[in-house]
Amino acid sequence: MTHQFPSLSPEQKEELATIAQRIVAPGKGILAADESVGTMGKRLQNINVENTEENRRCFRDLLFSVNPTIAESVGGVIFFHETLYQKSDKGILFPQVVKEKGIVVGIKVDKGTAALNGTDGETTTQGLDGLSERCSQYKKDGCDFAKWRCVLKISDSCPSALAIAENANVLARYASICQQNGLVPIVEPEILPDGDHDLQRCQYVTEKVLAAVYKALSDHHVYLEGTLLKPNMVTAGHSCPKKFTPQEVAMATVTALRRTVPVSVPGEGGEASLNLNAINQTPLARPWRLTFSYGRALQASALAVWQGQAGNREAAQEAFCSRAKINGLASKGDYKPTGEADQAATQSLYTASYVY
Amino acid sequence: MTHQYPALTPEQKKELQDIAERIVAPGKGILAADESVGSMAKRLNQIGVENTEENRRLYRQLLFSADERIDSCIGGVIFFHETMYQNADDGTPFVKMIRDRGIVVGIKRYLSISTFLQVDKGVVPLAGTDGETTTQGLDGLSERCAQYKKDGADFAKWRCVLKISENTPSQLAIMENANVLARYASICQQNGIVPIVEPEILPDGDHDLKRCQYITEKVLAAVYKALSDHHVYLEGTLLKPNMVTPGHACPTKYGSEEIAMATVTALRRTVPPAVTGVTFLSGGQSEEEASVNLNAINTCPLGKPWALTFSYGRALQASALNAWRGQKENETAATEEFIKRAEVNGLAAQGKYVSSGDSSGAAGKSLYVANHAY
């Protein structure tokens, strides 16, 4: 504790900080295109498309081959492992397609949740074994950032002290290993929106969780300037009888972040355009950039339009670019929603107890 | 952990935040006039003045009767217990004098070990460590805070001390001091008093700037985790840290920009934006050094969401004491010295102080080393 044994050289630090800044540059956010095979299966099932490797490749190609102006709204794309080694219709590896647009490539590196015994259904996340070697390989294969998702839930007895401590610790271990291999770790302590708790409760729990996360990152000597945070927005539970406005959500979210997230963290990704817009308009000082890291929210319209039909490809790409642009604006607080919104965009994207 | 049992009502929170903001309003800082009887003895001894209660009263009066020029640069004054209940020559209580000018009154909050033993410190040893300490004073703290609040105090100060050496600070020292600071903060807030949280890392030693930065980051991370655990309302607190400096005996010399960069980097990595203000201690720096460093901190080209100002004792009073030397005829001159330092630090807190001694701001900026090296 008393002596520093520097974990990173100044050059390594500079590289990490630069990557992080590029991902959350003003007006930009992250496209989470890292759905596992199983999750893609559910998405494709919704539009009656068979879950084959080719269909998954086809859909990702649709997204990655859009006009390079997409780079104005998207700073980074998170890949699923399979996708990293697939090629576009023109035969170019996807990481290269994305990088050529000036977008940073990321990869999900966790291996899903594992039960915490003696708790009320709580989990930690696994994936640390051989993580360093995997990160090293991913770096060679074109990745510059990584994602790891921890999950917590709110109920009468949750999250427990163990769940908070264990998930914070495993996130810190992951972050430390990533940085050693030149990957910027996105730290994701997601508190699920399941439940009937109100906004205040979510804010309280979020503050406790984030405080634990940043203490763990400090303990593990993680270089904060070379990290990103992906927190949940502070919202009421989905079955909460009381409704809250985007402004209330924004206020609660920004307050929680102000109380826990050190200024040296370059930026965070949250959810949902309207909320993000409200967040970037709240009258509270926000010293980090607040932007989006979206999966479903960016892709739902595109999937609905595509329906697996080649003929719908262009229209689907339009829909995707449109959502990306809107979110780019929202990340600057410049989004003005019009009265009419397409159905896929407004349909609640909530799936009970969502598992990746 | 899962359910909130709100420690403060919205009204209590608002009051605390308002007090904190008033203390560190732009251009303002704190006069730490809370030297214990023992500390005052040392100061008065140096100028050949006897350490009597009357002399201490006369000296504090000299400071508090400064004219309206200090109203724009002093946001708060920390009192020693004795001073809280002393009056000016015309019978006006010091507390009233200060409050009437819109300056917030604070009280030093820790229990002195028995003066019979002549150990006039709030620290007690941590057994099993290499001479490390924690700070006592929690017993009956709530009742004392309630009383001080009635007597006019709106903020309090509690000093914890850590030191850097081969084996220190230890895990225990960091954790114990962070915890006791959080307990103190929690109790203060319950009584409408804004706690200034002071985890001072002493400048003694030959360690370099980087070592101090590293340790400061670890200590502050522990402090803010403890404050979170104890449900302390951050917007209603102030932090009083050491600047990040090399040890006094360090052979390497550093410029004020390097000190500023190291200090601001450490704070950015640990102090949540919700904290209203950071009021630095001067820790043995000379008056001019403390001002120049504070100025450099405020011109440092990194994002700084909190107020960054001063809470100086010696760095505000040294010249005044020297000018006074206990002589009544020197009182006005002494007060002038104090006002001068107060104004200088008020400017430094806004990054507007141009020291006559060294080069101007423009030349100074080029000396900032890229922050990724920190």
XYZ file of C-alpha atoms in Angstrom:
730
model
C 0.000 0.000 0.000
C 2.802 2.386 0.711
C 4.924 1.926 -2.360
C 3.814 2.141 -5.905
C 4.786 -0.619 -8.283
C 3.606 1.087 -11.450
C 1.359 -1.249 -13.399
C 1.521 0.804 -16.604
C 4.228 2.810 -18.330
C 3.466 6.422 -19.329
C 3.185 5.241 -22.955
C 0.681 2.559 -22.049
C -1.338 5.099 -20.077
C -1.342 7.536 -22.955
C -2.519 4.867 -25.378
C -5.377 3.829 -23.107
C -6.472 7.397 -22.395
C -6.426 8.234 -26.108
C -8.537 5.210 -27.026
C -11.067 6.026 -24.309
C -11.341 9.637 -25.466
C -11.913 8.557 -29.052
C -14.766 6.265 -28.110
C -16.690 8.924 -26.212
C -15.724 11.923 -28.330
C -18.442 14.615 -28.279
C -21.606 13.432 -30.019
C -20.497 9.813 -30.142
C -21.484 6.657 -28.357
C -21.119 2.934 -28.580
C -22.988 0.395 -30.657
C -23.280 -2.806 -28.674
C -23.432 -5.466 -31.377
C -22.192 -8.230 -29.099
C -25.301 -10.340 -28.753
C -24.429 -13.935 -28.059
C -25.641 -16.681 -30.356
C -28.562 -17.362 -28.040
C -29.552 -13.733 -27.757
C -29.318 -13.188 -31.508
C -31.566 -16.209 -31.767
C -34.307 -14.390 -29.845
C -33.900 -11.254 -31.940
C -34.041 -13.118 -35.220
C -36.970 -15.213 -34.032
C -38.947 -11.998 -33.527
C -38.670 -11.283 -37.247
C -39.003 -14.911 -38.328
C -35.422 -15.287 -39.437
C -33.509 -18.513 -38.808
C -30.607 -18.232 -36.367
C -27.775 -19.357 -38.625
C -24.188 -18.130 -38.642
C -24.759 -16.687 -42.115
C -27.862 -14.795 -41.033
C -26.014 -13.375 -38.071
C -23.176 -12.366 -40.388
C -25.652 -10.853 -42.792
C -27.245 -8.672 -40.156
C -23.938 -7.459 -38.750
C -22.804 -6.719 -42.299
C -25.919 -4.601 -42.755
C -24.907 -2.527 -39.741
C -21.177 -2.232 -40.396
C -21.412 -1.434 -44.090
C -23.422 1.753 -43.695
C -22.172 5.124 -44.851
C -18.934 6.175 -43.126
C -20.754 9.211 -41.730
C -21.978 6.802 -39.062
C -18.643 7.565 -37.395
C -20.053 10.954 -36.433
C -22.412 9.241 -33.992
C -20.654 5.992 -33.221
C -17.243 6.027 -31.576
C -16.986 2.320 -30.852
C -18.594 -1.020 -31.691
C -18.648 -3.962 -29.313
C -18.273 -7.284 -31.113
C -19.226 -10.794 -30.165
C -16.325 -13.254 -30.563
C -17.760 -14.950 -33.636
C -18.264 -11.643 -35.439
C -14.618 -10.645 -34.988
C -13.597 -13.342 -37.440
C -16.416 -12.949 -39.949
C -16.182 -11.000 -43.182
C -18.332 -8.489 -44.984
C -20.081 -9.234 -48.290
C -16.985 -7.773 -49.942
C -14.744 -10.248 -48.112
C -13.171 -7.856 -45.615
C -12.871 -8.829 -41.963
C -15.428 -6.913 -39.906
C -12.908 -5.308 -37.499
C -11.176 -3.809 -40.484
C -14.453 -2.560 -41.989
C -15.257 -0.800 -38.744
C -11.759 0.585 -38.131
C -11.614 1.989 -41.649
C -14.544 4.196 -40.715
C -12.478 5.533 -37.785
C -14.506 3.601 -35.235
C -12.869 1.727 -32.364
C -13.411 -2.025 -32.119
C -14.338 -3.644 -28.832
C -15.012 -7.162 -27.647
C -17.100 -8.709 -24.919
C -14.774 -10.791 -22.759
C -16.877 -12.079 -19.889
C -18.260 -15.598 -19.824
C -21.620 -14.923 -18.317
C -22.876 -14.987 -14.763
C -22.341 -17.637 -12.111
C -24.389 -18.155 -8.961
C -23.265 -16.753 -5.625
C -24.101 -19.466 -3.146
C -25.933 -18.467 -0.016
C -27.557 -15.460 -1.628
C -31.059 -14.841 -2.851
C -30.363 -15.683 -6.472
C -27.513 -13.251 -6.889
C -24.585 -13.701 -9.235
C -21.042 -12.798 -10.031
C -19.500 -12.927 -13.500
C -16.866 -15.374 -14.672
C -14.223 -15.108 -17.344
C -10.991 -14.252 -15.548
C -9.269 -17.541 -16.385
C -6.738 -17.003 -19.149
C -8.169 -13.526 -19.655
C -4.776 -11.968 -20.165
C -3.923 -14.296 -23.026
C -7.320 -13.773 -24.597
C -6.999 -9.988 -24.334
C -3.568 -10.133 -25.900
C -4.967 -12.072 -28.839
C -7.939 -9.745 -29.216
C -5.594 -6.775 -29.285
C -3.689 -8.422 -32.139
C -6.969 -9.106 -33.916
C -7.909 -5.431 -33.925
C -9.675 -4.726 -30.652
C -8.890 -1.716 -28.513
C -11.532 -1.974 -25.816
C -13.394 -4.646 -23.928
C -16.674 -5.071 -22.108
C -17.573 -7.095 -19.048
C -21.039 -7.147 -17.599
C -21.828 -7.694 -13.945
C -25.422 -7.945 -12.832
C -27.114 -6.896 -9.619
C -30.767 -6.836 -8.743
C -32.965 -4.926 -6.377
C -35.373 -6.736 -4.141
C -36.182 -6.754 -0.484
C -32.889 -8.394 0.396
C -30.807 -7.486 -2.636
C -28.239 -6.447 -3.535
C -26.406 -8.032 -0.621
C -23.051 -6.810 0.673
C -21.433 -9.908 -0.825
C -22.916 -9.351 -4.266
C -21.755 -5.755 -4.282
C -18.246 -6.560 -3.036
C -17.738 -9.587 -5.257
C -18.944 -7.965 -8.448
C -16.933 -4.815 -7.779
C -13.853 -6.943 -7.218
C -14.237 -9.049 -10.332
C -14.813 -5.909 -12.414
C -11.591 -4.466 -11.036
C -9.616 -7.644 -11.813
C -10.963 -7.625 -15.362
C -10.114 -3.943 -15.772
C -6.593 -4.426 -14.517
C -5.922 -7.330 -16.880
C -7.368 -5.465 -19.887
C -5.140 -2.470 -19.314
C -2.055 -4.672 -19.155
C -2.917 -5.747 -22.696
C -3.680 -2.324 -24.149
C -7.457 -2.721 -24.026
C -9.633 -0.031 -22.482
C -12.027 -1.798 -20.091
C -15.640 -0.713 -20.076
C -16.793 -1.359 -16.557
C -20.442 -2.413 -16.423
C -22.109 -2.918 -13.023
C -25.677 -3.236 -14.258
C -28.480 -3.007 -11.746
C -31.495 -4.626 -13.369
C -34.724 -2.654 -13.699
C -36.822 -5.651 -12.620
C -38.987 -4.984 -9.603
C -41.452 -2.516 -8.148
C -38.981 -0.284 -6.352
C -39.154 3.464 -6.921
C -36.635 5.899 -8.386
C -35.183 6.814 -5.012
C -34.388 3.222 -4.159
C -32.611 2.681 -7.446
C -30.587 5.828 -6.898
C -29.556 4.729 -3.434
C -28.502 1.281 -4.591
C -26.685 2.699 -7.616
C -24.689 5.025 -5.385
C -23.654 2.178 -3.102
C -22.696 -0.053 -6.004
C -20.683 2.602 -7.810
C -18.877 3.611 -4.623
C -17.823 -0.008 -4.197
C -16.761 -0.257 -7.835
C -14.495 2.780 -7.658
C -12.966 1.666 -4.389
C -12.189 -1.691 -5.962
C -10.697 -0.029 -9.038
C -8.486 2.044 -6.752
C -7.438 -1.010 -4.754
C -6.530 -2.836 -7.962
C -4.449 0.103 -9.216
C -6.591 0.617 -12.302
C -5.770 3.712 -14.371
C -9.115 5.523 -14.378
C -8.356 7.809 -17.303
C -8.096 4.652 -19.412
C -11.480 3.204 -18.475
C -15.108 3.830 -19.330
C -18.150 3.203 -17.187
C -21.345 1.655 -18.432
C -23.878 2.086 -15.651
C -27.627 1.568 -15.648
C -29.607 4.757 -15.749
C -31.292 5.363 -12.448
C -34.906 4.455 -13.053
C -37.823 3.056 -11.089
C -38.421 -0.666 -11.348
C -40.492 -1.787 -14.288
C -43.430 -2.770 -12.107
C -43.291 0.359 -10.019
C -46.781 1.847 -9.962
C -45.423 5.381 -9.918
C -44.257 6.940 -13.178
C -41.301 9.302 -13.389
C -40.458 11.838 -16.078
C -37.248 11.781 -18.141
C -36.165 14.845 -16.187
C -36.567 13.035 -12.858
C -34.690 10.063 -14.241
C -31.975 12.386 -15.478
C -31.660 14.176 -12.169
C -31.457 10.939 -10.210
C -28.908 9.487 -12.610
C -26.614 12.490 -12.721
C -26.795 12.911 -8.947
C -25.804 9.308 -8.376
C -22.886 9.647 -10.778
C -21.755 12.943 -9.271
C -21.579 11.299 -5.873
C -19.485 8.354 -6.953
C -17.677 8.684 -10.260
C -14.310 10.444 -10.127
C -13.729 13.178 -12.672
C -10.825 11.350 -14.266
C -13.183 8.803 -15.832
C -13.581 10.044 -19.425
C -17.137 9.035 -20.061
C -20.020 6.756 -19.466
C -22.648 5.050 -21.568
C -26.258 4.939 -20.413
C -29.533 3.992 -22.037
C -32.497 5.277 -23.994
C -32.441 8.431 -26.090
C -35.030 10.521 -24.314
C -33.505 9.824 -20.967
C -30.023 10.474 -22.333
C -31.177 13.753 -23.759
C -32.722 14.769 -20.462
C -29.537 13.716 -18.722
C -27.436 15.963 -20.895
C -29.792 18.824 -20.195
C -29.895 18.515 -16.410
C -28.783 21.652 -14.618
C -26.075 19.840 -12.682
C -22.405 19.938 -13.519
C -21.314 16.812 -15.357
C -17.546 16.672 -15.638
C -17.481 13.443 -17.670
C -19.107 12.839 -21.033
C -22.404 11.020 -20.806
C -23.250 9.068 -23.888
C -24.874 5.876 -25.034
C -23.900 2.255 -25.295
C -26.838 0.670 -26.961
C -27.719 -2.714 -28.299
C -31.413 -3.138 -28.757
C -32.132 0.567 -28.662
C -30.036 1.118 -31.788
C -30.959 -2.053 -33.621
C -34.627 -2.730 -32.960
C -35.880 -0.572 -35.810
C -33.268 -1.956 -38.190
C -34.237 -5.547 -37.375
C -37.936 -4.829 -37.762
C -37.409 -3.232 -41.164
C -34.967 -5.877 -42.397
C -37.131 -8.970 -41.737
C -34.267 -11.002 -43.180
C -35.024 -9.728 -46.680
C -32.134 -8.560 -48.868
C -34.495 -6.112 -50.514
C -35.033 -4.333 -47.192
C -31.335 -3.923 -46.504
C -31.052 -0.273 -47.459
C -34.153 0.730 -45.576
C -32.900 -1.157 -42.530
C -29.582 0.679 -42.749
C -31.501 3.946 -42.913
C -33.342 3.079 -39.744
C -30.104 2.203 -37.972
C -28.337 5.397 -39.034
C -31.332 7.388 -37.968
C -31.282 5.960 -34.437
C -27.532 6.452 -34.243
C -27.853 10.080 -35.249
C -30.631 10.722 -32.751
C -28.543 9.270 -29.983
C -25.545 11.250 -31.086
C -27.642 14.370 -30.649
C -28.997 13.152 -27.330
C -25.478 12.658 -26.055
C -25.042 16.393 -26.506
C -28.474 17.226 -25.137
C -29.550 18.350 -28.609
C -32.250 15.820 -29.371
C -35.718 17.244 -30.004
C -38.174 14.380 -30.380
C -40.934 14.929 -32.939
C -44.537 13.992 -32.194
C -44.509 10.864 -34.301
C -42.200 7.959 -33.542
C -41.972 4.609 -35.278
C -43.558 1.731 -33.448
C -40.444 -0.348 -33.004
C -38.719 2.566 -31.336
C -41.421 3.181 -28.779
C -42.297 -0.430 -27.987
C -40.895 -1.212 -24.623
C -37.671 -3.077 -25.057
C -37.936 -4.640 -21.677
C -37.611 -8.380 -21.319
C -38.023 -9.745 -17.804
C -34.734 -10.647 -16.120
C -32.707 -10.081 -19.219
C -29.757 -12.375 -19.747
C -27.215 -11.724 -22.453
C -27.409 -1.983 2.307
C -30.455 -2.460 0.184
C -32.856 -0.079 1.820
C -32.284 3.547 2.480
C -33.071 4.946 5.894
C -32.606 8.572 4.971
C -30.105 10.151 7.318
C -31.168 13.705 6.455
C -34.369 15.419 5.378
C -34.329 17.469 2.160
C -34.351 20.620 4.302
C -31.351 19.484 6.309
C -29.519 18.641 3.098
C -30.273 22.027 1.612
C -29.037 23.822 4.715
C -25.785 21.885 4.709
C -25.175 22.442 1.016
C -25.894 26.167 1.328
C -23.419 26.518 4.177
C -20.745 24.628 2.250
C -21.269 26.741 -0.849
C -21.084 29.980 1.116
C -17.756 28.992 2.636
C -16.125 28.267 -0.715
C -17.909 30.917 -2.793
C -15.703 32.089 -5.693
C -12.637 33.886 -4.405
C -13.193 32.841 -0.815
C -11.427 30.471 1.532
C -11.038 29.668 5.183
C -8.981 31.297 7.882
C -7.906 28.520 10.215
C -7.608 30.396 13.471
C -8.099 27.263 15.521
C -4.663 26.792 16.995
C -4.904 24.987 20.294
C -3.441 26.498 23.424
C -0.319 24.442 22.865
C 0.025 25.460 19.211
C -0.506 29.114 20.086
C 2.248 28.733 22.672
C 4.694 27.856 19.918
C 3.580 30.755 17.738
C 3.652 33.339 20.508
C 6.928 32.015 21.813
C 8.527 32.748 18.452
C 7.627 36.432 18.724
C 8.485 36.712 22.386
C 4.900 36.962 23.616
C 3.596 35.197 26.713
C 0.953 32.539 26.074
C -1.883 33.910 28.185
C -5.591 33.754 27.470
C -5.628 37.541 27.148
C -2.800 37.562 24.619
C -4.548 34.898 22.598
C -7.708 37.021 22.725
C -5.842 40.149 21.658
C -4.246 38.313 18.795
C -7.492 36.854 17.467
C -9.120 40.268 17.806
C -6.443 41.713 15.568
C -7.483 39.246 12.875
C -11.237 39.509 13.285
C -11.306 43.282 13.241
C -9.855 43.429 9.740
C -11.924 45.703 7.547
C -14.419 44.819 4.808
C -11.638 43.872 2.402
C -11.596 40.384 3.849
C -15.335 39.887 3.357
C -14.716 39.018 -0.277
C -11.893 36.591 0.418
C -12.761 34.873 3.671
C -15.766 32.560 3.551
C -15.235 30.891 6.894
C -13.202 31.113 10.070
C -12.343 28.062 12.154
C -12.360 28.833 15.849
C -10.646 27.100 18.708
C -13.052 26.222 21.527
C -11.778 28.949 23.827
C -12.136 31.627 21.151
C -15.794 30.748 20.594
C -16.523 32.238 23.977
C -14.209 35.245 23.935
C -15.199 38.846 23.186
C -13.678 41.870 21.523
C -12.579 44.855 23.634
C -16.061 46.373 23.281
C -17.679 43.221 24.599
C -18.908 41.862 21.234
C -18.510 38.093 21.103
C -16.039 37.080 18.390
C -18.580 34.681 16.983
C -21.073 37.475 16.524
C -18.452 39.757 14.972
C -17.674 37.171 12.334
C -21.220 36.034 11.651
C -22.461 39.619 11.337
C -20.117 40.127 8.414
C -21.595 37.118 6.637
C -18.642 34.862 7.337
C -19.382 31.329 8.427
C -18.096 30.221 11.799
C -16.508 26.860 12.256
C -15.227 24.948 15.212
C -12.325 22.600 15.551
C -13.685 19.336 16.690
C -11.474 16.978 18.409
C -10.750 16.180 21.976
C -7.367 17.181 23.335
C -5.553 14.678 25.442
C -5.156 15.946 28.986
C -3.171 19.190 29.064
C -1.605 18.011 32.313
C 0.396 15.648 30.152
C 1.205 18.517 27.826
C 0.191 16.502 24.788
C -1.942 18.977 23.053
C -3.009 16.793 20.114
C -6.155 15.014 19.114
C -4.284 11.932 17.979
C -3.842 8.645 19.790
C -1.492 5.813 18.844
C -2.550 2.808 16.845
C -0.938 -0.080 18.663
C 1.027 -2.463 16.509
C 1.909 0.133 13.897
C 5.059 2.075 13.206
C 4.060 5.136 15.186
C 0.797 5.713 13.382
C -2.271 7.317 14.888
C -5.980 7.762 14.758
C -7.924 10.731 16.109
C -10.241 10.646 19.098
C -13.242 12.802 19.961
C -16.326 10.853 18.983
C -17.598 10.466 22.549
C -20.483 12.851 23.143
C -19.760 14.471 19.787
C -23.407 14.798 18.874
C -24.269 16.745 22.015
C -21.236 19.005 21.570
C -22.151 19.673 17.948
C -25.672 20.591 18.989
C -24.261 23.052 21.489
C -21.805 24.588 19.030
C -24.605 24.967 16.507
C -26.598 26.900 19.098
C -23.529 29.000 19.849
C -23.191 30.043 16.219
C -20.957 27.482 14.501
C -22.060 26.118 11.123
C -19.091 23.996 10.208
C -16.518 21.877 11.963
C -13.043 20.530 11.362
C -11.512 17.202 12.354
C -7.931 16.412 11.548
C -6.595 12.940 10.924
C -2.900 12.433 10.358
C -1.015 9.968 8.197
C 2.664 9.790 7.433
C 4.796 8.459 4.642
C 7.773 6.260 5.393
C 9.076 2.859 4.364
C 6.173 1.075 6.036
C 3.541 3.722 6.305
C 0.782 4.521 5.880
C -0.372 1.036 6.721
C -3.644 -0.513 5.633
C -4.920 -0.152 9.201
C -4.026 3.515 9.506
C -5.729 4.353 6.238
C -8.849 2.381 7.045
C -9.157 3.508 10.684
C -8.681 7.194 9.936
C -11.086 7.047 7.006
C -13.654 5.411 9.245
C -13.330 7.860 12.105
C -13.574 10.776 9.669
C -16.781 9.307 8.294
C -18.297 8.860 11.774
C -17.433 12.451 12.638
C -18.911 13.688 9.351
C -22.108 11.767 9.862
C -22.594 13.096 13.395
C -21.910 16.687 12.336
C -24.485 16.583 9.581
C -27.118 15.307 11.990
C -26.605 18.537 13.912
C -26.673 20.913 10.956
C -22.926 21.321 10.907
C -20.929 20.984 7.686
C -17.973 18.671 8.349
C -14.613 19.552 6.869
C -12.920 16.239 6.303
C -9.169 16.496 6.802
C -6.991 13.441 6.105
C -3.599 15.142 6.320
C -0.611 13.294 4.962
C 2.412 14.891 6.568
C 5.158 16.297 4.362
C 7.860 14.853 6.605
C 10.236 12.499 4.859
C 12.414 12.217 1.771
C 9.852 10.690 -0.543
C 9.318 12.239 -3.965
C 6.251 13.849 -5.529
C 5.067 10.653 -7.195
C 5.039 8.737 -3.938
C 2.982 11.406 -2.241
C 0.535 11.389 -5.144
C 0.165 7.632 -5.010
C -0.505 7.623 -1.304
C -2.829 10.593 -1.467
C -4.898 8.717 -4.054
C -5.121 5.630 -1.871
C -6.031 7.609 1.219
C -8.694 9.690 -0.514
C -10.221 6.606 -2.166
C -10.574 5.063 1.285
C -12.035 8.267 2.713
C -14.734 8.512 0.066
C -15.622 4.852 0.362
C -16.027 5.320 4.107
C -18.150 8.430 3.599
C -20.367 6.416 1.260
C -20.623 3.541 3.722
C -21.610 5.943 6.485
C -24.293 7.568 4.315
C -22.680 10.999 4.432
C -24.249 13.647 2.183
C -21.274 14.705 0.051
C -22.780 17.957 -1.178
C -22.810 19.077 2.451
C -19.122 18.413 3.126
C -15.797 20.015 2.317
C -12.467 18.274 1.906
C -9.299 19.638 3.469
C -6.428 17.657 1.985
C -2.702 18.234 1.788
C -1.441 19.426 -1.540
C 0.575 16.702 -3.206
C 4.178 17.684 -2.530
C 7.514 15.940 -2.135
C 8.728 15.274 1.399
C 10.577 18.104 3.098
C 13.839 16.163 2.890
C 13.430 15.117 -0.726
C 16.549 16.012 -2.720
C 14.540 16.641 -5.918
C 12.929 20.055 -6.312
C 9.602 20.541 -8.098
C 7.939 23.596 -9.591
C 4.471 24.775 -8.592
C 3.017 23.497 -11.873
C 4.232 19.986 -11.113
C 2.767 20.185 -7.657
C -0.477 21.453 -9.137
C -0.628 18.703 -11.747
C 0.034 15.979 -9.202
C -2.502 17.444 -6.785
C -5.295 17.944 -9.301
C -4.697 14.506 -10.831
C -4.978 12.864 -7.434
C -8.206 14.704 -6.680
C -9.689 13.929 -10.081
C -9.116 10.248 -9.447
C -10.782 10.162 -6.050
C -13.017 13.098 -5.146
C -16.546 12.809 -6.540
C -17.843 15.946 -8.294
C -20.654 16.182 -5.743
C -18.184 17.412 -3.112
C -18.778 21.160 -2.902
C -15.258 22.308 -2.293
C -11.668 21.456 -1.547
C -9.900 23.733 0.936
C -6.208 22.930 1.030
C -4.104 22.943 4.145
C -0.781 24.716 3.846
C 1.156 22.094 5.853
C 4.217 24.111 6.671
C 4.566 25.832 3.323
C 5.615 29.460 3.490
C 2.958 32.116 2.932
C 4.122 32.788 -0.605
C 4.581 29.126 -1.505
C 1.068 28.326 -0.330
C -0.364 31.112 -2.480
C 1.678 30.330 -5.561
C 0.819 26.641 -5.361
C -2.867 27.354 -4.866
C -2.790 29.604 -7.892
C -1.055 26.951 -9.983
C -3.702 24.459 -8.900
C -6.408 26.791 -10.132
C -4.728 27.382 -13.494
C -3.946 23.705 -14.050
C -5.381 22.683 -17.452
C -7.414 19.733 -16.197
C -11.147 19.655 -15.444
C -11.803 20.667 -11.830
C -15.488 20.538 -10.866
C -15.052 21.568 -7.207
C -14.012 24.884 -5.742
C -10.267 24.742 -4.999
C -9.366 27.147 -2.269
C -7.494 27.596 0.965
C -7.887 26.744 4.595
C -4.735 28.299 5.901
C -3.472 28.930 9.383
C 0.190 29.785 9.375
C 0.146 30.681 5.685
C -2.309 33.484 6.435
C -0.958 34.594 9.797
C 2.828 34.373 9.826
C 3.454 37.942 8.702
C 0.717 39.277 10.948
C 2.230 37.599 13.987
C 5.651 38.912 13.120
C 4.384 42.448 12.678
C 2.455 42.378 15.951
C 5.072 41.005 18.354
C 2.548 41.547 21.139
C 2.759 45.345 20.896
C -0.464 47.340 20.892
C 1.018 49.996 18.609
C 1.702 47.309 15.994
C -1.903 46.096 15.854
C -2.966 48.039 12.768
C 0.146 47.039 10.827
C -0.373 43.428 11.811
C -3.982 43.475 10.672
C -2.819 44.926 7.351
C -0.424 42.014 6.877
C -3.274 39.598 7.425
C -5.547 41.414 4.981
C -2.785 41.345 2.367
C -2.370 37.570 2.599
C -6.129 37.053 2.603
C -6.483 39.061 -0.614
C -3.568 37.260 -2.254
C -5.080 33.887 -1.471
C -8.498 35.053 -2.625
C -6.897 35.756 -5.994
C -4.984 32.474 -5.962
C -8.268 30.629 -5.393
C -9.392 32.023 -8.729
C -6.121 31.461 -10.531
C -5.599 35.204 -10.737
C -2.600 35.674 -8.507
C 0.517 36.978 -10.174
C 3.402 36.588 -7.815
C 5.908 39.423 -7.983
C 8.659 36.949 -7.255
C 8.359 34.585 -10.166
C 7.240 34.630 -13.790
C 3.734 35.437 -14.955
C 0.972 32.960 -15.649
C 1.721 32.613 -19.333
C 5.252 31.405 -18.756
C 4.119 29.180 -15.933
C 1.538 27.298 -18.034
C 4.157 25.918 -20.384
C 5.680 24.034 -17.493
C 2.670 21.770 -17.023
C 3.706 18.232 -17.868
C 1.220 16.174 -19.857
C -1.109 14.579 -17.348
C -0.802 11.019 -18.574
C 2.547 10.828 -16.901
C 0.937 11.260 -13.512
